[in-house]
mmCIF file of C-alpha atoms in Angstrom:
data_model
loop_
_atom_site.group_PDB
_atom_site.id
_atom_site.type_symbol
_atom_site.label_atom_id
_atom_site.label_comp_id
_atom_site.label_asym_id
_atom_site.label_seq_id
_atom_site.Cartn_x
_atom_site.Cartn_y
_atom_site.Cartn_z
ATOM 1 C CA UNK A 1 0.000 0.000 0.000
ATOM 2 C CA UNK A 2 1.384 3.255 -0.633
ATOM 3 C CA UNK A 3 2.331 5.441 1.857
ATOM 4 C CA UNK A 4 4.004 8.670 -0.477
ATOM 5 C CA UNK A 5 3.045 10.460 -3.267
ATOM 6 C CA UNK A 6 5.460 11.505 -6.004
ATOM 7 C CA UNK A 7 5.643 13.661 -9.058
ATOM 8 C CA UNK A 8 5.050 10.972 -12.149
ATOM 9 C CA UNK A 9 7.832 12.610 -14.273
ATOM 10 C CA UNK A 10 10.187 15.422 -14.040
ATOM 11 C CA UNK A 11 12.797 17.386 -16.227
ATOM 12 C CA UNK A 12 16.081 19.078 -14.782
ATOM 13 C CA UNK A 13 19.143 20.770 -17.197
ATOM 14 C CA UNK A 14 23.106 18.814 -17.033
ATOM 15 C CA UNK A 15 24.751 20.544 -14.038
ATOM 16 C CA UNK A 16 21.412 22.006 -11.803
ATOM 17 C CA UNK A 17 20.268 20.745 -8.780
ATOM 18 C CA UNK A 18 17.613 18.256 -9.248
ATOM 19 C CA UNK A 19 14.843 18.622 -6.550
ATOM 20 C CA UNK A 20 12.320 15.506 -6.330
ATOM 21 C CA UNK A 21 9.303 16.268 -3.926
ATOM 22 C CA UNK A 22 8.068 13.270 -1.376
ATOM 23 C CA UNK A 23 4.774 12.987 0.376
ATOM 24 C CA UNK A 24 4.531 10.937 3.678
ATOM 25 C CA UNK A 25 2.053 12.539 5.884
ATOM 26 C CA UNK A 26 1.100 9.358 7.393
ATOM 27 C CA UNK A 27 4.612 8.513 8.320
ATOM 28 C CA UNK A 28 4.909 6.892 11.497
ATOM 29 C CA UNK A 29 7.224 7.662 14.279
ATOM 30 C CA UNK A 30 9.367 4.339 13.538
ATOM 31 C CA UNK A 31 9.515 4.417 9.905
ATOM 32 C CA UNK A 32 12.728 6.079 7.925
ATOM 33 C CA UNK A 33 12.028 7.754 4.582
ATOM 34 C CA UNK A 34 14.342 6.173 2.464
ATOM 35 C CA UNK A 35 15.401 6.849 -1.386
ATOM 36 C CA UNK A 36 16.144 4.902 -4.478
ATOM 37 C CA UNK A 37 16.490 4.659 -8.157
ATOM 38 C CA UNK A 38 16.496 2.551 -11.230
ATOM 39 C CA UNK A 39 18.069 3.782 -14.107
ATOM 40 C CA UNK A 40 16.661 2.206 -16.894
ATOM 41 C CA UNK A 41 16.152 -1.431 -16.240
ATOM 42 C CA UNK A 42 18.965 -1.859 -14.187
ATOM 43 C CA UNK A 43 18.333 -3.226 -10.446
ATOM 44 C CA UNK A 44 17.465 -0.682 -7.748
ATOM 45 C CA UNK A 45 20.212 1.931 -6.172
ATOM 46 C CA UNK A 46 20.369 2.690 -2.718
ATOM 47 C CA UNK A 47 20.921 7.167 -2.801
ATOM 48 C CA UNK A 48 19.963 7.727 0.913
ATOM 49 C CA UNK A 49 17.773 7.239 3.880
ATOM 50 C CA UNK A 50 16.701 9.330 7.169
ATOM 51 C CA UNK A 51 14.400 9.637 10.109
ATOM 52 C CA UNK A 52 14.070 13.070 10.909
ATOM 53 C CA UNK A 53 17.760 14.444 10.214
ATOM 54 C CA UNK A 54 18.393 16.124 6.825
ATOM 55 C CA UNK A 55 21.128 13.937 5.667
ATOM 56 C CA UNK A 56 24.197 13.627 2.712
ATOM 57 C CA UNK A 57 26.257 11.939 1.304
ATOM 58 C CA UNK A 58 28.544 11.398 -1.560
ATOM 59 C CA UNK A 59 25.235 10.884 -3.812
ATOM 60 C CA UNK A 60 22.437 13.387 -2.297
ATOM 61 C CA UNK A 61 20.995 15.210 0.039
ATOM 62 C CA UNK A 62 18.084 14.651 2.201
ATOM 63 C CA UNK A 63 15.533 17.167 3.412
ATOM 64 C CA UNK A 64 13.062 16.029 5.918
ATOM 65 C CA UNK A 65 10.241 18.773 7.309
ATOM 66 C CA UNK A 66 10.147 19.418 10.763
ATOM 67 C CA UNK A 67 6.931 17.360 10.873
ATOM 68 C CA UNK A 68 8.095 14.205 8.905
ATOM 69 C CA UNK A 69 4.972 14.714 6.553
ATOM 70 C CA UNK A 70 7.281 15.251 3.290
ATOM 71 C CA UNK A 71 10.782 15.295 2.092
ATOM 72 C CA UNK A 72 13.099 16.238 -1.013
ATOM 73 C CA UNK A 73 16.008 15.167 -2.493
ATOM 74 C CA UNK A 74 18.158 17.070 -4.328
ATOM 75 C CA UNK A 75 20.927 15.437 -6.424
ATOM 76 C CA UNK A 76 23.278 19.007 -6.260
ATOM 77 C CA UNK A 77 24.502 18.760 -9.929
ATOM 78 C CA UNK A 78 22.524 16.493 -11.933
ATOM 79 C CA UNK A 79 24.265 14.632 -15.282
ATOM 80 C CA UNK A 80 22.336 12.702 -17.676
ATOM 81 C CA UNK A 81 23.758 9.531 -15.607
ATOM 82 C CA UNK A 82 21.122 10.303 -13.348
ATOM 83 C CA UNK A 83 18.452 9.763 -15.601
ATOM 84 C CA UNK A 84 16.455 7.417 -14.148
ATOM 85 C CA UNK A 85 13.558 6.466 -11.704
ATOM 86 C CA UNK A 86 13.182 8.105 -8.200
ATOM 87 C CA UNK A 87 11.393 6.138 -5.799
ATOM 88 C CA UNK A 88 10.721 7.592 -1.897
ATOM 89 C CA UNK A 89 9.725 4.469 0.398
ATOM 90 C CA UNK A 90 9.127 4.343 3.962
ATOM 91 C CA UNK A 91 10.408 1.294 5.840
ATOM 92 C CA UNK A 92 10.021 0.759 9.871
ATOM 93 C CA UNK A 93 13.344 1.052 11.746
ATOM 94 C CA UNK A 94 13.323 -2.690 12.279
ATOM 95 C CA UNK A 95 14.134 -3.377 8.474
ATOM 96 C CA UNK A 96 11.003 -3.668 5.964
ATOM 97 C CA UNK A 97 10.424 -7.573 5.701
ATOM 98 C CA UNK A 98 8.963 -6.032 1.583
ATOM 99 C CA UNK A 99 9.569 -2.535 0.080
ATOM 100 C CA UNK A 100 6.488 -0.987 -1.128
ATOM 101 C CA UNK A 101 8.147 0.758 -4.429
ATOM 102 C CA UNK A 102 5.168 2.790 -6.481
ATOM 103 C CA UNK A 103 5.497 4.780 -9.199
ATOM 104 C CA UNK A 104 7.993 6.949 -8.083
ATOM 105 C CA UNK A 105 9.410 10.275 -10.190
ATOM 106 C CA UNK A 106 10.608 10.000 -13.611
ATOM 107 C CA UNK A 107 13.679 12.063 -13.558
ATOM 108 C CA UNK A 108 15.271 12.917 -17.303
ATOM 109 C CA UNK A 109 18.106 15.197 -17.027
ATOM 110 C CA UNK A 110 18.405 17.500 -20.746
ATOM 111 C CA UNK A 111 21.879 18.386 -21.933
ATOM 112 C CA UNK B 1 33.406 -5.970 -1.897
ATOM 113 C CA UNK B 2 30.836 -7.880 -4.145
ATOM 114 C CA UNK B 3 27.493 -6.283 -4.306
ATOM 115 C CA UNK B 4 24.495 -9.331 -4.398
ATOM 116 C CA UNK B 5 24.912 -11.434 -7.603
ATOM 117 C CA UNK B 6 21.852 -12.698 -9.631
ATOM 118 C CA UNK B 7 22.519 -15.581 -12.371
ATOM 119 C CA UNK B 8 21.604 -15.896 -15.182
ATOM 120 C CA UNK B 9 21.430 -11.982 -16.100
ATOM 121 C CA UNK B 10 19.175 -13.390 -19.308
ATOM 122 C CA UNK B 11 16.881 -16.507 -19.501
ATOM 123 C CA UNK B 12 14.981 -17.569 -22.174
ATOM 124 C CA UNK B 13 12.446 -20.982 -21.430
ATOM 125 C CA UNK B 14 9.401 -22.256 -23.607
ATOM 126 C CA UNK B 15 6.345 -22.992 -21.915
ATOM 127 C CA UNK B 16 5.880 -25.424 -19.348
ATOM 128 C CA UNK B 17 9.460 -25.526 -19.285
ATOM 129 C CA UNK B 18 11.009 -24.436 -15.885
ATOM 130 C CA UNK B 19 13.078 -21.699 -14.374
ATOM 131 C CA UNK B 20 16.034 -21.395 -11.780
ATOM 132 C CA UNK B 21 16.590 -17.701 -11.040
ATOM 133 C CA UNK B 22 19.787 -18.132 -8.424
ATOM 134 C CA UNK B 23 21.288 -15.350 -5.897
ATOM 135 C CA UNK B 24 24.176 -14.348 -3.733
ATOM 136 C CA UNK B 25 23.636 -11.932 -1.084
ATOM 137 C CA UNK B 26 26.547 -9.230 -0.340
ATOM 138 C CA UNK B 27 28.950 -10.896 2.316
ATOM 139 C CA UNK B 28 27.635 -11.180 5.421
ATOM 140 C CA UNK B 29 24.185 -10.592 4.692
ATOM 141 C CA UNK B 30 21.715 -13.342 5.398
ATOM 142 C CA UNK B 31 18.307 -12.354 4.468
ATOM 143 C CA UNK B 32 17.536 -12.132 0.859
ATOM 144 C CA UNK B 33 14.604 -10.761 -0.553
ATOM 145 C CA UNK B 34 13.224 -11.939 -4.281
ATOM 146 C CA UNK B 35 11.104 -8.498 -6.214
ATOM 147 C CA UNK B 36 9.436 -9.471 -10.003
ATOM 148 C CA UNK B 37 8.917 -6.258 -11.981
ATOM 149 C CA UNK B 38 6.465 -6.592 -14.959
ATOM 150 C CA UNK B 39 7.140 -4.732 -18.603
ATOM 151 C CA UNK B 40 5.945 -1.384 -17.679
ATOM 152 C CA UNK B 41 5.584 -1.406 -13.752
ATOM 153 C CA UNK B 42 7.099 -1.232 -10.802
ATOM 154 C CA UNK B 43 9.176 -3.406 -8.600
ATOM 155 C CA UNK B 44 6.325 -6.121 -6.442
ATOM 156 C CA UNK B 45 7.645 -8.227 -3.729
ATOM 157 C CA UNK B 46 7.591 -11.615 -3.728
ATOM 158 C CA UNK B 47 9.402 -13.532 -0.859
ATOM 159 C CA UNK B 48 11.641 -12.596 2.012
ATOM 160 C CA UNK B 49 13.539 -15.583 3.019
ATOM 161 C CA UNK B 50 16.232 -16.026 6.117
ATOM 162 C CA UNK B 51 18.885 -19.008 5.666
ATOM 163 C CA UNK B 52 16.607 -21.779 5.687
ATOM 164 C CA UNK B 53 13.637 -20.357 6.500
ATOM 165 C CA UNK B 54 10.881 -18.659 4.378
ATOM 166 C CA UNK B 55 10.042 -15.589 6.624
ATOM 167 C CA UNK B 56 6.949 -13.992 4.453
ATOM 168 C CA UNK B 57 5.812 -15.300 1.367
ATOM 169 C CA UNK B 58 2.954 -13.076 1.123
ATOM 170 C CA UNK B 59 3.638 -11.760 -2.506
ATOM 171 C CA UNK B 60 4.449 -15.273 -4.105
ATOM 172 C CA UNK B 61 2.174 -16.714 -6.499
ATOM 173 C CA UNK B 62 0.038 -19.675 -4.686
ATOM 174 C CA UNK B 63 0.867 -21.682 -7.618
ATOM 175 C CA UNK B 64 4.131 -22.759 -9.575
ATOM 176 C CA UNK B 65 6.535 -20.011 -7.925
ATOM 177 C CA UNK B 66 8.295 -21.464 -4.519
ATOM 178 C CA UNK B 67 12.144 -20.050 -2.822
ATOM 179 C CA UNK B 68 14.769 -21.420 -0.954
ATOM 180 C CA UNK B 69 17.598 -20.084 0.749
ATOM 181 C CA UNK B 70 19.357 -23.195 2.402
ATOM 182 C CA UNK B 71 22.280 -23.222 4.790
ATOM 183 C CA UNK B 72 25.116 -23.122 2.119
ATOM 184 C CA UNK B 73 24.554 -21.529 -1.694
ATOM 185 C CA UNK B 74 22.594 -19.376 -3.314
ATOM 186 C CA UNK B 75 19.184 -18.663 -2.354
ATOM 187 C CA UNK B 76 16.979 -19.824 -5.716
ATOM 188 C CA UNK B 77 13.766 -18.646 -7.268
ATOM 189 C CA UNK B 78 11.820 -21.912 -9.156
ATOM 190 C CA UNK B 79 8.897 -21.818 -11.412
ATOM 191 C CA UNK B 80 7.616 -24.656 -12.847
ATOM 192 C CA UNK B 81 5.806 -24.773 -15.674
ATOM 193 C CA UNK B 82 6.468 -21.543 -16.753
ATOM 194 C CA UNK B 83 3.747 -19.241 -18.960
ATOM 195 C CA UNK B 84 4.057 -15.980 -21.263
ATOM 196 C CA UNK B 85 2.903 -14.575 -18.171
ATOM 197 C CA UNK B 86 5.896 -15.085 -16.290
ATOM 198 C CA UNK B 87 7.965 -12.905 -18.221
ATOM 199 C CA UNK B 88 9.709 -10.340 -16.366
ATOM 200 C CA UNK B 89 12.894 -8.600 -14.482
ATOM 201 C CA UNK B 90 13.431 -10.786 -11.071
ATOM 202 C CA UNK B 91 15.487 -8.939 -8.964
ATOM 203 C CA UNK B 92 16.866 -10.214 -5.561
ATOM 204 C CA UNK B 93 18.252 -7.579 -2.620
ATOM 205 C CA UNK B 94 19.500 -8.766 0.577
ATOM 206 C CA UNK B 95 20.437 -7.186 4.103
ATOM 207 C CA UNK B 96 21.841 -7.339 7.473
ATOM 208 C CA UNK B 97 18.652 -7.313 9.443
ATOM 209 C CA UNK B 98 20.235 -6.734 12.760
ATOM 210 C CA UNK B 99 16.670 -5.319 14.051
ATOM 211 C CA UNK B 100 18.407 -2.332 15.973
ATOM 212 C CA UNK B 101 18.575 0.319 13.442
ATOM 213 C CA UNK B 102 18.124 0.750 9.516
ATOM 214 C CA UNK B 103 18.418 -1.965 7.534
ATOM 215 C CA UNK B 104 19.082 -1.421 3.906
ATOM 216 C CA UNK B 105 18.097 -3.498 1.160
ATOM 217 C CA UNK B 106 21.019 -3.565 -1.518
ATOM 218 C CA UNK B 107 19.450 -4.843 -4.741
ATOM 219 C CA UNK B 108 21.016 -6.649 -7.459
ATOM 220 C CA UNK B 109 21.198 -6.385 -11.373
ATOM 221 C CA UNK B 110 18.448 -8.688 -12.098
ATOM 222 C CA UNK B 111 17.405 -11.717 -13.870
ATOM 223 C CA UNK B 112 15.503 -10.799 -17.253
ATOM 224 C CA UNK B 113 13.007 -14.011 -17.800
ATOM 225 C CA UNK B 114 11.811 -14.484 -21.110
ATOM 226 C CA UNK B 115 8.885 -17.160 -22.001
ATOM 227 C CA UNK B 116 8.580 -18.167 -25.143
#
């Protein structure tokens, strides 16, 4: 069952900051927001997870509101490598025994 | 530092023939998860499976589809009899599951199924 809401598709220009929107307002107290991607029809990616932190790391950034209700992540300077699919799943702290993937955000990055 | 390993990356199989998806979760992982996406959709769990154990098997098909994960190898996928229905990206993730923080599920590169 899904528990965000995404953008279906979205376009950013080579070298700008790609910003993907994430709904959760019914995010639980014990569930991370966590991020992934499939480029093309390749397996998943990890990018990032957090619980109420923002958080970074060598691939993105994480921005969680205060309230938990929605995040973004922002890849800071998109290439057309990162073409791909964006999905935002939430997954309890314990570990998720099945990822609930969506739709997610079509990402396609223009030279 | 392998990442988890799926063989064969391609499979073709006629109908009613049967198929033996196989993976290796990253080193020192031992729970392994099996995902089938469809042409055109997105990623739908199938089986989360523990060494030797089968720990939900909600998403598996009641019929033809079963998993294993046994003490030593790979953990496999089976179908049996296999239908033009079947076709589809299988991917397999695994993770630590240490049940006192995050737990990550690193996927692999799939196995592309083709029925004939």
């Amino acid at each position: 069952d899904a528990k965000t809401t995404q953008p279906t598709s979205m376009d950013c220009a080579e070298g700008r900051a790609a910003n993907l929107p994430c709904n959760h307002s019914t995010i639980s107290g014990n569930e991370y927001v966590y991020w992934y991607r499939q480029i093309h029809s390749q397996g998943p990616q990890y990018i990032i997870h957090g619980l109420k932190n923002n958080e970074t790391n060598e691939m993105a950034s994480l921005i969680i509101t205060e309230d938990r209700k929605s995040s973004t992540l922002i890849l800071p300077h998109a290439t057309l490598r990162d073409t791909a699919v964006y999905y935002c799943i939430v997954s309890p702290l314990t570990g998720a025994n099945n990822l609930f993937f969506g739709t997610g955000t079509r990402l396609t990055v223009i030279p | 530092n392998a990442g988890v390993m799926q063989n064969p990356r391609h499979l073709v199989r006629r109908r009613g023939q049967e198929a033996r998806l196989r993976c290796s979760p990253m080193k020192g992982h031992s729970h392994v998860y099996w995902y089938r996406q469809l042409p055109e959709e997105g990623l739908k769990f199938m089986v989360y499976l523990q060494k030797e154990n089968i720990i939900d098997e909600s998403g598996m098909p009641k019929e033809r589809f079963s998993a294993e994960f046994p003490k030593e190898g790979p953990s496999i996928l089976r179908i049996q009899q296999v239908v033009r229905g079947d076709s589809a990206a299988y991917f397999c993730a695994s993770s630590l599951r240490t049940g006192r923080g995050t737990d990550t599920q690193y996927f692999g590169p799939g196995t592309r199924l083709t029925v004939l």
